[in-house]
Amino acid sequence: MVQKADTILYLPAHQVRSLVAQIDAVAVIEETLMHFAVDDAGLAPETALRWTAADGTMARSLVLPAWDGQHYGCKIINSCIGNHTRGIPRAQGLIILHDPDTAAPICIMEGALISALRTAAVSIAALRACGRLDHVRTAAVLGCGKQGRTHIELLAASSPRLSRLLLFDQDVNSIQDLVVYCARHYGSLEVQTTLGAEQAVRGADLTIAVTTTTTPYVPLEWTKPGSTFLNVSLDDAQASLLLGADHLFVDDWDLITSDQHRILGALARADRVTGPAEIMKHDARRVDADLPTLVSGRYNRPIEGHHRVVVNPFGMGVHDIALAARVYRAAENQSAGLQLER
Ligand SMILES: NC(=O)c1ccc[n+]([C@@H]2O[C@H](COP(=O)([O-])OP(=O)(O)OC[C@H]3O[C@@H](n4cnc5c(N)ncnc54)[C@H](O)[C@@H]3O)[C@@H](O)[C@H]2O)c1
């Protein structure tokens, strides 16, 4: 089936869920990072609209345009911290795909599900590229929301030695929900809750930071030699950890330095961190590589067993577009979705 010129295909969440379940998300992310490394995929600058909701909580709308091969599109991902008390997800969004020839939008799909999945899949791809995926036994999860759960799902499916989870969240109910979920789906894993983030990080060989903090609180000294820290929520690692890790990887340096809100960009503006391809500034620490370089096997410095690794993935819209394009193709093949009149 080819999309008709007078309609747009709409894919609601339940259809995106069943279609994306047929796709190996980590393989798509790895492929996309390799496309990106050779300019077969790319991004346009991301933009953000931020405001304060009536209840005083922060709301934002991020717009991420990107392309992967012949697929062009845009993710809109919105979030409001106050949604927690409204009993609805913090983040919600849409992905729009464009016709490569006419530029007309051809498909709109629910986007939060792909957004969560691609973020966890980037984490798994980074762990694998560092040679760390097969060695994770104990993983700490800081933040027991949507990302925490999605990361556990992908990690449990791809990390053969994973045997223990250490969970921490500032909200007791979120921890309890995730404990129950893990018991139901991953009964063979030992699941332990911790009294604080420090206990979780100190006990783990992998930490996944997926909170909503804007105040960094994890210092270098909490992390074990040989551990990996995934700074997914971008403001959990303190400067000592970002500056002191043996290897520091980012997904895209331009995205990090264009942003005015996160700690790694602030360290770059203060000349304390230099990008992977930039001329070294005096006294700065260099970002060792970006993920396209790492995943395509072009990072040459050995990652030794005792090294501390930090990955700071800002979030590349190209992954959402790559996954959404495959979901769209599957929808076309299976005649799924709702045709909307233009
Ligand atoms: N880097 C990326 O590519 C990327 C992509 C998507 C989401 N994110 C980020 O991941 C984070 C989590 O997203 P989510 O959808 O799971 O959100 P969520 O609201 O579902 O879950 C966040 C959880 O973190 C907890 N939390 C907040 N501050 C905490 C703290 N200081 N210590 C412990 N727990 C804390 C909350 O109680 C909540 O349970 C967000 O910050 C989001 O912006 C990053």
Tab-separated table of C-alpha atoms and ligand atoms in Angstrom:
chain	number	residue	atom	x	y	z
A	1	MET	CA	0.000	0.000	0.000
A	2	VAL	CA	1.273	3.487	-0.850
A	3	GLN	CA	0.021	6.402	1.212
A	4	LYS	CA	-2.662	8.302	-0.737
A	5	ALA	CA	-2.036	11.977	-1.480
A	6	ASP	CA	-5.293	13.094	0.124
A	7	THR	CA	-4.826	11.298	3.451
A	8	ILE	CA	-2.397	11.068	6.364
A	9	LEU	CA	-1.944	7.798	8.241
A	10	TYR	CA	-2.473	8.053	12.000
A	11	LEU	CA	-1.051	5.373	14.312
A	12	PRO	CA	-2.335	5.471	17.894
A	13	ALA	CA	-0.293	4.184	20.848
A	14	HIS	CA	-1.683	0.651	20.880
A	15	GLN	CA	-0.778	0.147	17.215
A	16	VAL	CA	2.666	1.706	17.608
A	17	ARG	CA	3.221	-0.669	20.548
A	18	SER	CA	2.336	-3.794	18.608
A	19	LEU	CA	4.229	-2.719	15.472
A	20	VAL	CA	7.402	-1.637	17.274
A	21	ALA	CA	7.433	-4.942	19.178
A	22	GLN	CA	8.226	-6.602	15.824
A	23	ILE	CA	11.400	-4.485	15.445
A	24	ASP	CA	14.848	-4.985	16.988
A	25	ALA	CA	15.205	-1.469	18.384
A	26	VAL	CA	18.838	-1.823	19.472
A	27	ALA	CA	19.839	-3.011	15.983
A	28	VAL	CA	18.038	-0.016	14.437
A	29	ILE	CA	19.847	2.378	16.793
A	30	GLU	CA	23.237	0.823	16.010
A	31	GLU	CA	22.541	1.028	12.280
A	32	THR	CA	21.409	4.647	12.590
A	33	LEU	CA	24.508	5.641	14.551
A	34	MET	CA	26.612	4.100	11.786
A	35	HIS	CA	24.617	6.011	9.145
A	36	PHE	CA	25.185	9.163	11.183
A	37	ALA	CA	28.935	8.474	11.298
A	38	VAL	CA	29.086	8.589	7.484
A	39	ASP	CA	26.552	11.429	6.993
A	40	ASP	CA	23.781	9.116	5.809
A	41	ALA	CA	21.664	10.463	8.653
A	42	GLY	CA	21.507	13.822	10.352
A	43	LEU	CA	19.775	16.340	12.552
A	44	ALA	CA	18.549	19.897	12.321
A	45	PRO	CA	18.884	21.989	15.483
A	46	GLU	CA	16.452	21.060	18.210
A	47	THR	CA	14.214	23.725	19.642
A	48	ALA	CA	12.342	24.012	22.926
A	49	LEU	CA	9.375	25.977	24.178
A	50	ARG	CA	9.251	26.187	27.979
A	51	TRP	CA	6.558	27.553	30.258
A	52	THR	CA	5.156	27.291	33.764
A	53	ALA	CA	1.844	25.464	34.034
A	54	ALA	CA	-1.013	26.891	36.131
A	55	ASP	CA	-0.026	24.654	39.079
A	56	GLY	CA	3.499	26.132	39.055
A	57	THR	CA	5.194	23.071	37.541
A	58	MET	CA	7.529	23.269	34.557
A	59	ALA	CA	6.205	22.351	31.134
A	60	ARG	CA	8.130	22.097	27.872
A	61	SER	CA	7.746	21.113	24.240
A	62	LEU	CA	10.847	19.840	22.416
A	63	VAL	CA	10.896	19.709	18.611
A	64	LEU	CA	13.497	17.404	17.031
A	65	PRO	CA	13.730	17.361	13.200
A	66	ALA	CA	15.935	14.638	11.697
A	67	TRP	CA	16.540	12.346	8.735
A	68	ASP	CA	17.851	8.826	8.271
A	69	GLY	CA	18.520	7.696	4.712
A	70	GLN	CA	15.317	8.397	2.769
A	71	HIS	CA	13.277	9.019	5.923
A	72	TYR	CA	12.552	12.564	7.052
A	73	GLY	CA	10.517	13.688	9.994
A	74	CYS	CA	10.174	15.353	13.308
A	75	LYS	CA	9.486	14.318	16.886
A	76	ILE	CA	7.529	16.584	19.205
A	77	ILE	CA	7.942	15.472	22.790
A	78	ASN	CA	6.210	17.433	25.510
A	79	SER	CA	6.389	17.021	29.235
A	80	CYS	CA	5.078	18.538	32.422
A	81	ILE	CA	6.454	17.613	35.827
A	82	GLY	CA	2.974	18.164	37.315
A	83	ASN	CA	1.457	15.320	35.280
A	84	HIS	CA	2.559	12.948	38.024
A	85	THR	CA	-0.098	14.349	40.363
A	86	ARG	CA	-2.638	14.319	37.519
A	87	GLY	CA	-2.092	10.566	37.166
A	88	ILE	CA	-0.908	10.862	33.561
A	89	PRO	CA	2.563	10.289	32.044
A	90	ARG	CA	5.104	13.102	32.385
A	91	ALA	CA	6.021	12.913	28.691
A	92	GLN	CA	3.698	12.677	25.694
A	93	GLY	CA	4.371	13.307	22.055
A	94	LEU	CA	3.969	12.720	18.359
A	95	ILE	CA	6.245	11.711	15.513
A	96	ILE	CA	5.511	13.063	12.042
A	97	LEU	CA	7.025	11.455	8.940
A	98	HIS	CA	7.344	13.341	5.641
A	99	ASP	CA	7.197	12.109	2.056
A	100	PRO	CA	10.811	12.234	0.794
A	101	ASP	CA	9.712	13.520	-2.645
A	102	THR	CA	6.856	15.945	-1.963
A	103	ALA	CA	7.742	16.814	1.663
A	104	ALA	CA	4.068	16.328	2.544
A	105	PRO	CA	3.479	14.841	5.988
A	106	ILE	CA	2.366	11.246	5.404
A	107	CYS	CA	2.162	9.729	8.856
A	108	ILE	CA	1.526	10.895	12.413
A	109	MET	CA	2.073	8.457	15.241
A	110	GLU	CA	2.022	8.534	19.009
A	111	GLY	CA	5.599	9.379	19.967
A	112	ALA	CA	6.215	8.825	23.682
A	113	LEU	CA	6.511	5.073	23.330
A	114	ILE	CA	9.154	5.254	20.593
A	115	SER	CA	10.895	8.047	22.487
A	116	ALA	CA	11.262	5.882	25.611
A	117	LEU	CA	12.271	2.833	23.601
A	118	ARG	CA	14.900	4.600	21.533
A	119	THR	CA	16.426	6.163	24.645
A	120	ALA	CA	16.854	2.785	26.320
A	121	ALA	CA	18.086	1.270	23.052
A	122	VAL	CA	20.764	3.982	22.767
A	123	SER	CA	21.881	3.056	26.291
A	124	ILE	CA	22.138	-0.619	25.359
A	125	ALA	CA	23.990	0.185	22.116
A	126	ALA	CA	26.452	2.356	24.061
A	127	LEU	CA	27.014	-0.371	26.675
A	128	ARG	CA	27.626	-2.937	23.968
A	129	ALA	CA	30.026	-0.647	22.099
A	130	CYS	CA	31.985	-0.120	25.342
A	131	GLY	CA	32.234	-3.888	25.807
A	132	ARG	CA	30.299	-3.560	29.068
A	133	LEU	CA	26.911	-5.113	28.235
A	134	ASP	CA	27.974	-8.708	28.891
A	135	HIS	CA	29.549	-7.824	32.253
A	136	VAL	CA	26.651	-6.115	34.005
A	137	ARG	CA	25.589	-8.106	37.073
A	138	THR	CA	24.151	-5.385	39.308
A	139	ALA	CA	22.380	-2.394	37.790
A	140	ALA	CA	21.214	0.628	39.775
A	141	VAL	CA	18.220	2.512	38.465
A	142	LEU	CA	17.828	6.068	39.785
A	143	GLY	CA	14.287	7.138	38.934
A	144	CYS	CA	11.590	4.488	38.681
A	145	GLY	CA	9.363	6.064	36.023
A	146	LYS	CA	8.810	5.274	32.351
A	147	GLN	CA	12.491	5.389	31.418
A	148	GLY	CA	13.514	3.282	34.399
A	149	ARG	CA	11.056	0.585	33.399
A	150	THR	CA	11.954	0.673	29.697
A	151	HIS	CA	15.661	0.474	30.494
A	152	ILE	CA	15.084	-2.564	32.717
A	153	GLU	CA	13.082	-4.256	29.951
A	154	LEU	CA	15.844	-3.822	27.362
A	155	LEU	CA	18.661	-4.554	29.792
A	156	ALA	CA	17.012	-7.781	30.987
A	157	ALA	CA	16.601	-8.840	27.358
A	158	SER	CA	20.168	-8.069	26.315
A	159	SER	CA	22.502	-8.393	29.313
A	160	PRO	CA	23.190	-12.098	29.937
A	161	ARG	CA	24.709	-11.774	33.427
A	162	LEU	CA	22.248	-9.300	34.920
A	163	SER	CA	21.146	-10.750	38.249
A	164	ARG	CA	20.389	-7.833	40.567
A	165	LEU	CA	18.626	-4.478	40.403
A	166	LEU	CA	19.058	-1.686	42.936
A	167	LEU	CA	16.158	0.737	42.700
A	168	PHE	CA	15.914	4.256	44.039
A	169	ASP	CA	13.333	6.988	43.557
A	170	GLN	CA	12.411	9.960	45.697
A	171	ASP	CA	8.794	8.839	45.339
A	172	VAL	CA	8.101	5.657	47.326
A	173	ASN	CA	5.053	4.761	45.228
A	174	SER	CA	7.116	4.815	42.013
A	175	ILE	CA	9.627	2.414	43.586
A	176	GLN	CA	6.864	0.090	44.751
A	177	ASP	CA	5.203	0.069	41.320
A	178	LEU	CA	8.496	-0.883	39.688
A	179	VAL	CA	9.245	-3.557	42.293
A	180	VAL	CA	5.861	-5.150	41.599
A	181	TYR	CA	6.424	-4.891	37.840
A	182	CYS	CA	9.870	-6.518	38.109
A	183	ALA	CA	8.547	-9.321	40.326
A	184	ARG	CA	5.838	-10.044	37.753
A	185	HIS	CA	8.058	-9.948	34.674
A	186	TYR	CA	11.597	-10.673	35.880
A	187	GLY	CA	11.162	-13.099	38.740
A	188	SER	CA	14.715	-14.432	38.387
A	189	LEU	CA	16.227	-11.003	39.145
A	190	GLU	CA	16.970	-10.020	42.722
A	191	VAL	CA	15.334	-6.619	43.211
A	192	GLN	CA	16.427	-4.468	46.106
A	193	THR	CA	15.269	-0.973	47.009
A	194	THR	CA	17.786	1.409	48.525
A	195	LEU	CA	17.466	4.219	51.043
A	196	GLY	CA	19.284	6.678	48.837
A	197	ALA	CA	20.993	7.131	45.478
A	198	GLU	CA	24.450	6.733	47.033
A	199	GLN	CA	23.778	3.196	48.248
A	200	ALA	CA	22.486	2.226	44.812
A	201	VAL	CA	25.396	3.735	42.878
A	202	ARG	CA	28.056	2.357	45.233
A	203	GLY	CA	26.679	-1.170	44.854
A	204	ALA	CA	26.318	-1.197	41.083
A	205	ASP	CA	28.495	-1.914	38.098
A	206	LEU	CA	25.992	-0.044	35.948
A	207	THR	CA	23.973	3.004	37.001
A	208	ILE	CA	21.117	4.277	34.870
A	209	ALA	CA	20.132	7.815	35.874
A	210	VAL	CA	16.576	8.482	34.715
A	211	THR	CA	15.222	11.042	37.184
A	212	THR	CA	13.950	14.543	36.535
A	213	THR	CA	16.486	16.322	38.726
A	214	THR	CA	18.054	19.621	37.709
A	215	THR	CA	20.591	19.494	40.546
A	216	PRO	CA	23.585	17.185	39.996
A	217	TYR	CA	24.177	14.912	43.006
A	218	VAL	CA	26.316	11.888	41.973
A	219	PRO	CA	30.037	12.515	42.583
A	220	LEU	CA	32.873	10.458	41.119
A	221	GLU	CA	33.649	8.879	44.491
A	222	TRP	CA	30.288	7.059	44.619
A	223	THR	CA	31.084	5.065	41.471
A	224	LYS	CA	33.051	1.804	41.607
A	225	PRO	CA	36.174	1.284	39.500
A	226	GLY	CA	35.036	-0.583	36.400
A	227	SER	CA	31.513	0.816	36.562
A	228	THR	CA	29.481	2.559	33.881
A	229	PHE	CA	27.223	5.539	34.496
A	230	LEU	CA	24.484	6.341	31.978
A	231	ASN	CA	23.593	9.990	32.546
A	232	VAL	CA	20.317	9.725	30.627
A	233	SER	CA	18.477	12.435	32.544
A	234	LEU	CA	21.541	14.634	31.982
A	235	ASP	CA	21.758	16.411	35.354
A	236	ASP	CA	22.450	13.598	37.834
A	237	ALA	CA	26.248	13.345	37.432
A	238	GLN	CA	28.223	16.031	39.203
A	239	ALA	CA	31.164	17.767	37.535
A	240	SER	CA	33.611	15.496	39.421
A	241	LEU	CA	32.111	12.439	37.699
A	242	LEU	CA	31.938	14.000	34.230
A	243	LEU	CA	35.465	15.387	34.539
A	244	GLY	CA	36.995	12.427	36.382
A	245	ALA	CA	35.643	9.415	34.462
A	246	ASP	CA	38.273	7.501	32.500
A	247	HIS	CA	36.100	7.650	29.378
A	248	LEU	CA	33.393	10.220	28.687
A	249	PHE	CA	31.119	9.615	25.706
A	250	VAL	CA	28.333	11.792	24.318
A	251	ASP	CA	25.850	11.160	21.559
A	252	ASP	CA	26.155	14.496	19.776
A	253	TRP	CA	28.389	17.346	20.919
A	254	ASP	CA	26.513	20.053	18.973
A	255	LEU	CA	23.260	19.167	20.743
A	256	ILE	CA	24.967	19.314	24.129
A	257	THR	CA	26.637	22.664	23.555
A	258	SER	CA	23.531	24.260	21.978
A	259	ASP	CA	21.540	23.577	25.123
A	260	GLN	CA	21.651	26.142	27.936
A	261	HIS	CA	20.194	23.994	30.724
A	262	ARG	CA	22.368	20.925	31.337
A	263	ILE	CA	25.612	20.550	33.253
A	264	LEU	CA	27.836	19.200	30.482
A	265	GLY	CA	27.019	22.156	28.203
A	266	ALA	CA	27.703	24.512	31.107
A	267	LEU	CA	31.102	22.854	31.689
A	268	ALA	CA	31.882	23.309	27.979
A	269	ARG	CA	30.967	26.999	28.103
A	270	ALA	CA	33.242	27.350	31.150
A	271	ASP	CA	36.100	25.784	29.097
A	272	ARG	CA	36.275	22.802	31.461
A	273	VAL	CA	35.265	20.258	28.811
A	274	THR	CA	36.352	20.097	25.173
A	275	GLY	CA	34.349	18.369	22.446
A	276	PRO	CA	35.673	15.198	20.829
A	277	ALA	CA	36.783	16.964	17.640
A	278	GLU	CA	37.750	20.328	19.128
A	279	ILE	CA	41.204	21.686	19.796
A	280	MET	CA	42.057	20.905	23.410
A	281	LYS	CA	41.624	23.856	25.736
A	282	HIS	CA	44.077	24.390	28.569
A	283	ASP	CA	43.122	22.361	31.647
A	284	ALA	CA	39.923	21.080	30.031
A	285	ARG	CA	38.942	17.437	29.899
A	286	ARG	CA	38.184	16.088	26.453
A	287	VAL	CA	35.016	14.209	25.591
A	288	ASP	CA	36.591	10.977	24.399
A	289	ALA	CA	34.209	10.214	21.550
A	290	ASP	CA	30.659	10.491	20.337
A	291	LEU	CA	28.440	7.434	19.995
A	292	PRO	CA	28.591	7.304	16.164
A	293	THR	CA	32.392	6.986	16.493
A	294	LEU	CA	32.191	4.487	19.337
A	295	VAL	CA	29.531	2.260	17.764
A	296	SER	CA	31.263	2.237	14.394
A	297	GLY	CA	34.403	0.857	16.103
A	298	ARG	CA	36.593	3.917	15.528
A	299	TYR	CA	37.394	4.645	19.177
A	300	ASN	CA	40.920	3.416	19.714
A	301	ARG	CA	41.692	3.953	23.378
A	302	PRO	CA	41.196	0.647	25.235
A	303	ILE	CA	38.438	0.582	27.856
A	304	GLU	CA	40.109	-1.398	30.611
A	305	GLY	CA	38.285	-3.432	33.239
A	306	HIS	CA	38.885	-0.935	36.062
A	307	HIS	CA	37.976	2.149	34.025
A	308	ARG	CA	34.979	4.268	34.936
A	309	VAL	CA	32.845	5.079	31.900
A	310	VAL	CA	30.234	7.831	31.650
A	311	VAL	CA	27.805	8.118	28.752
A	312	ASN	CA	25.902	11.395	28.399
A	313	PRO	CA	23.218	10.866	25.720
A	314	PHE	CA	21.447	14.159	25.035
A	315	GLY	CA	18.913	12.448	22.791
A	316	MET	CA	19.111	12.457	18.994
A	317	GLY	CA	15.846	12.785	17.084
A	318	VAL	CA	17.357	10.722	14.296
A	319	HIS	CA	16.690	7.584	16.332
A	320	ASP	CA	13.009	8.419	16.694
A	321	ILE	CA	12.731	8.950	12.944
A	322	ALA	CA	14.603	5.718	12.138
A	323	LEU	CA	12.336	3.670	14.416
A	324	ALA	CA	9.184	5.501	13.310
A	325	ALA	CA	10.032	4.861	9.646
A	326	ARG	CA	10.177	1.124	10.337
A	327	VAL	CA	6.919	1.267	12.255
A	328	TYR	CA	5.329	3.119	9.324
A	329	ARG	CA	6.608	0.501	6.868
A	330	ALA	CA	5.185	-2.293	9.051
A	331	ALA	CA	1.860	-0.414	9.293
A	332	GLU	CA	1.701	-0.130	5.509
A	333	ASN	CA	2.438	-3.848	5.085
A	334	GLN	CA	-0.209	-4.800	7.621
A	335	SER	CA	-2.766	-2.132	6.577
A	336	ALA	CA	-2.759	-0.798	10.137
A	337	GLY	CA	-3.738	2.689	11.243
A	338	LEU	CA	-6.391	5.246	10.574
A	339	GLN	CA	-6.527	7.287	7.344
A	340	LEU	CA	-7.138	10.962	8.179
A	341	GLU	CA	-8.462	13.375	5.585
A	342	ARG	CA	-5.990	16.157	4.814
B	1	LIG	N1	18.690	11.758	27.185
B	1	LIG	C1	17.630	11.331	26.525
B	1	LIG	O1	17.709	10.958	25.347
B	1	LIG	C2	16.317	11.267	27.215
B	1	LIG	C3	15.196	10.796	26.524
B	1	LIG	C4	13.989	10.696	27.184
B	1	LIG	C5	13.884	11.090	28.515
B	1	LIG	N2	15.001	11.578	29.136
B	1	LIG	C6	14.927	12.010	30.519
B	1	LIG	O2	14.764	10.884	31.355
B	1	LIG	C7	14.179	11.305	32.573
B	1	LIG	C8	13.132	10.313	33.026
B	1	LIG	O3	12.058	10.284	32.110
B	1	LIG	P1	10.726	9.464	32.463
B	1	LIG	O4	9.862	9.556	31.264
B	1	LIG	O5	11.073	8.150	33.015
B	1	LIG	O6	10.112	10.389	33.623
B	1	LIG	P2	9.092	9.932	34.742
B	1	LIG	O7	8.463	11.179	35.237
B	1	LIG	O8	8.226	8.837	34.254
B	1	LIG	O9	10.048	9.311	35.889
B	1	LIG	C9	10.993	10.077	36.568
B	1	LIG	C10	11.127	9.495	37.973
B	1	LIG	O10	12.264	10.108	38.592
B	1	LIG	C11	11.933	10.359	39.966
B	1	LIG	N3	12.826	11.403	40.444
B	1	LIG	C12	12.834	12.708	40.130
B	1	LIG	N4	13.866	13.324	40.732
B	1	LIG	C13	14.522	12.393	41.445
B	1	LIG	C14	15.691	12.399	42.240
B	1	LIG	N5	16.397	13.518	42.447
B	1	LIG	N6	16.104	11.226	42.800
B	1	LIG	C15	15.401	10.088	42.591
B	1	LIG	N7	14.297	10.023	41.840
B	1	LIG	C16	13.869	11.144	41.269
B	1	LIG	C17	10.452	10.727	39.928
B	1	LIG	O11	9.848	10.530	41.197
B	1	LIG	C18	9.919	9.780	38.860
B	1	LIG	O12	9.459	8.566	39.422
B	1	LIG	C19	13.652	12.728	32.329
B	1	LIG	O13	14.522	13.658	32.923
B	1	LIG	C20	13.726	12.881	30.833
B	1	LIG	O14	13.912	14.221	30.424
B	1	LIG	C21	16.199	11.653	28.525
